[in-house]
Amino acid sequence: MNKAILSKREQILEAGVSLLMQYGYHGTGHKRILDEVQIPKGSFYGYFKSKEDFIAEAITYYTEGFLSDLRRFLDSRSDNGFTALKKFYKSLISTKSNNDFNKGCLHGDMMGEVATVSEKFRDNLSRAVESYVTLLESGLKSGQEHGELRNDLSARAMADMLFDSWQGALLRSKLTRSVTPLEECYAHLFEDYFLV
């Protein structure tokens, strides 16, 4: 995102999301965020009441951007939902192959680190995951309606499997510093398991 057009609050959230994806909840303190966006400590509390409020808003901010990207693929008039999902996940693999593997998915990273720390975090993550899986379900349902995907599993069951498998592949990708786990997850689900 172009930082010149972001409000200061959005700049803090943007930097915070990036740092959280790289260093996690416990490794991302106020100072690291403030140094990144070059604002004094007191200013942080003018935008957020606490670190907990900031993290909860960062989860929402990340989710809105991520889901907007996914919707853009799903709204393509030239593709059915399944084809759109394949293109979306290929783009995620491509993006991952161009970065340093320190960053995963904020949803997965935060689920592992803070879901039990705060009810607010858990609620925000639960809503984020539900919104994500619902969009995946719509794309997979479209694939079923076009006769491309198996019908012995519900689109929801496949969407849950896709979410869970992808999160595991992202973690392995960080560990191996390779896109191979993502490519294998993609091939296993999109080119085999989900198909008729």
PDB file of C-alpha atoms in Angstrom, residues 82-170:
ATOM      1  CA  PHE A  82     -12.804 -22.629  -8.280  1.00  0.00           C
ATOM      2  CA  THR A  83     -10.630 -21.240 -11.080  1.00  0.00           C
ATOM      3  CA  ALA A  84     -10.495 -17.937  -9.186  1.00  0.00           C
ATOM      4  CA  LEU A  85      -9.362 -19.720  -6.012  1.00  0.00           C
ATOM      5  CA  LYS A  86      -6.628 -21.528  -7.927  1.00  0.00           C
ATOM      6  CA  LYS A  87      -5.365 -18.208  -9.299  1.00  0.00           C
ATOM      7  CA  PHE A  88      -5.548 -16.629  -5.837  1.00  0.00           C
ATOM      8  CA  TYR A  89      -3.483 -19.373  -4.214  1.00  0.00           C
ATOM      9  CA  LYS A  90      -0.981 -19.353  -7.079  1.00  0.00           C
ATOM     10  CA  SER A  91      -0.566 -15.612  -6.439  1.00  0.00           C
ATOM     11  CA  LEU A  92       0.046 -16.305  -2.731  1.00  0.00           C
ATOM     12  CA  ILE A  93       2.748 -18.819  -3.636  1.00  0.00           C
ATOM     13  CA  SER A  94       4.314 -16.335  -6.037  1.00  0.00           C
ATOM     14  CA  THR A  95       4.286 -13.593  -3.400  1.00  0.00           C
ATOM     15  CA  LYS A  96       5.813 -15.940  -0.834  1.00  0.00           C
ATOM     16  CA  SER A  97       8.595 -16.964  -3.232  1.00  0.00           C
ATOM     17  CA  ASN A  98       9.545 -13.282  -3.555  1.00  0.00           C
ATOM     18  CA  ASN A  99       9.910 -12.531   0.153  1.00  0.00           C
ATOM     19  CA  ASP A 100      12.204 -13.697   2.909  1.00  0.00           C
ATOM     20  CA  PHE A 101       9.900 -16.343   4.484  1.00  0.00           C
ATOM     21  CA  ASN A 102       9.898 -14.540   7.812  1.00  0.00           C
ATOM     22  CA  LYS A 103       6.275 -13.599   7.295  1.00  0.00           C
ATOM     23  CA  GLY A 104       3.460 -16.110   7.258  1.00  0.00           C
ATOM     24  CA  CYS A 105      -0.228 -15.370   7.543  1.00  0.00           C
ATOM     25  CA  LEU A 106      -1.238 -13.098  10.390  1.00  0.00           C
ATOM     26  CA  HIS A 107      -4.303 -15.267  11.070  1.00  0.00           C
ATOM     27  CA  GLY A 108      -2.252 -18.415  11.537  1.00  0.00           C
ATOM     28  CA  ASP A 109       0.559 -16.684  13.395  1.00  0.00           C
ATOM     29  CA  MET A 110      -1.813 -15.005  15.842  1.00  0.00           C
ATOM     30  CA  MET A 111      -3.967 -18.120  16.311  1.00  0.00           C
ATOM     31  CA  GLY A 112      -0.880 -19.957  17.495  1.00  0.00           C
ATOM     32  CA  GLU A 113       0.407 -17.169  19.693  1.00  0.00           C
ATOM     33  CA  VAL A 114      -2.442 -15.120  21.178  1.00  0.00           C
ATOM     34  CA  ALA A 115      -5.773 -16.920  20.750  1.00  0.00           C
ATOM     35  CA  THR A 116      -5.620 -17.963  24.402  1.00  0.00           C
ATOM     36  CA  VAL A 117      -4.174 -14.664  25.672  1.00  0.00           C
ATOM     37  CA  SER A 118      -7.241 -12.490  25.175  1.00  0.00           C
ATOM     38  CA  GLU A 119     -10.922 -13.050  24.494  1.00  0.00           C
ATOM     39  CA  LYS A 120     -10.842  -9.984  22.244  1.00  0.00           C
ATOM     40  CA  PHE A 121      -8.063 -11.533  20.137  1.00  0.00           C
ATOM     41  CA  ARG A 122      -9.895 -14.847  19.976  1.00  0.00           C
ATOM     42  CA  ASP A 123     -13.140 -13.183  18.894  1.00  0.00           C
ATOM     43  CA  ASN A 124     -11.422 -11.108  16.191  1.00  0.00           C
ATOM     44  CA  LEU A 125      -9.541 -14.140  14.908  1.00  0.00           C
ATOM     45  CA  SER A 126     -12.692 -16.287  14.938  1.00  0.00           C
ATOM     46  CA  ARG A 127     -14.578 -13.678  12.889  1.00  0.00           C
ATOM     47  CA  ALA A 128     -11.642 -13.308  10.500  1.00  0.00           C
ATOM     48  CA  VAL A 129     -11.310 -17.044   9.936  1.00  0.00           C
ATOM     49  CA  GLU A 130     -15.060 -17.469   9.487  1.00  0.00           C
ATOM     50  CA  SER A 131     -15.162 -14.699   6.864  1.00  0.00           C
ATOM     51  CA  TYR A 132     -12.186 -16.235   5.054  1.00  0.00           C
ATOM     52  CA  VAL A 133     -13.576 -19.777   5.095  1.00  0.00           C
ATOM     53  CA  THR A 134     -16.988 -18.538   3.938  1.00  0.00           C
ATOM     54  CA  LEU A 135     -15.376 -16.970   0.860  1.00  0.00           C
ATOM     55  CA  LEU A 136     -13.442 -20.175   0.193  1.00  0.00           C
ATOM     56  CA  GLU A 137     -16.700 -22.102   0.503  1.00  0.00           C
ATOM     57  CA  SER A 138     -18.370 -19.893  -2.110  1.00  0.00           C
ATOM     58  CA  GLY A 139     -15.536 -20.494  -4.585  1.00  0.00           C
ATOM     59  CA  LEU A 140     -15.565 -24.239  -4.003  1.00  0.00           C
ATOM     60  CA  LYS A 141     -19.366 -24.363  -4.275  1.00  0.00           C
ATOM     61  CA  SER A 142     -19.055 -22.652  -7.658  1.00  0.00           C
ATOM     62  CA  GLY A 143     -16.606 -25.356  -8.716  1.00  0.00           C
ATOM     63  CA  GLN A 144     -19.097 -28.023  -7.655  1.00  0.00           C
ATOM     64  CA  GLU A 145     -21.864 -26.314  -9.616  1.00  0.00           C
ATOM     65  CA  HIS A 146     -19.625 -26.313 -12.713  1.00  0.00           C
ATOM     66  CA  GLY A 147     -19.007 -30.044 -12.293  1.00  0.00           C
ATOM     67  CA  GLU A 148     -15.280 -29.674 -11.579  1.00  0.00           C
ATOM     68  CA  LEU A 149     -15.267 -30.706  -7.924  1.00  0.00           C
ATOM     69  CA  ARG A 150     -16.348 -33.748  -6.007  1.00  0.00           C
ATOM     70  CA  ASN A 151     -19.808 -33.676  -4.447  1.00  0.00           C
ATOM     71  CA  ASP A 152     -19.332 -36.308  -1.750  1.00  0.00           C
ATOM     72  CA  LEU A 153     -17.882 -33.565   0.461  1.00  0.00           C
ATOM     73  CA  SER A 154     -19.630 -30.297   1.185  1.00  0.00           C
ATOM     74  CA  ALA A 155     -18.043 -27.089  -0.060  1.00  0.00           C
ATOM     75  CA  ARG A 156     -17.773 -26.073   3.611  1.00  0.00           C
ATOM     76  CA  ALA A 157     -15.860 -29.220   4.555  1.00  0.00           C
ATOM     77  CA  MET A 158     -13.437 -28.612   1.678  1.00  0.00           C
ATOM     78  CA  ALA A 159     -13.098 -24.929   2.645  1.00  0.00           C
ATOM     79  CA  ASP A 160     -12.216 -25.919   6.224  1.00  0.00           C
ATOM     80  CA  MET A 161      -9.687 -28.437   4.907  1.00  0.00           C
ATOM     81  CA  LEU A 162      -8.160 -25.841   2.582  1.00  0.00           C
ATOM     82  CA  PHE A 163      -7.806 -23.291   5.368  1.00  0.00           C
ATOM     83  CA  ASP A 164      -6.307 -25.776   7.817  1.00  0.00           C
ATOM     84  CA  SER A 165      -3.960 -27.362   5.264  1.00  0.00           C
ATOM     85  CA  TRP A 166      -2.768 -23.989   3.969  1.00  0.00           C
ATOM     86  CA  GLN A 167      -1.995 -22.725   7.477  1.00  0.00           C
ATOM     87  CA  GLY A 168       0.086 -25.823   8.154  1.00  0.00           C
ATOM     88  CA  ALA A 169       1.883 -25.418   4.820  1.00  0.00           C
ATOM     89  CA  LEU A 170       2.647 -21.781   5.664  1.00  0.00           C
TER      90      LEU A 170
END
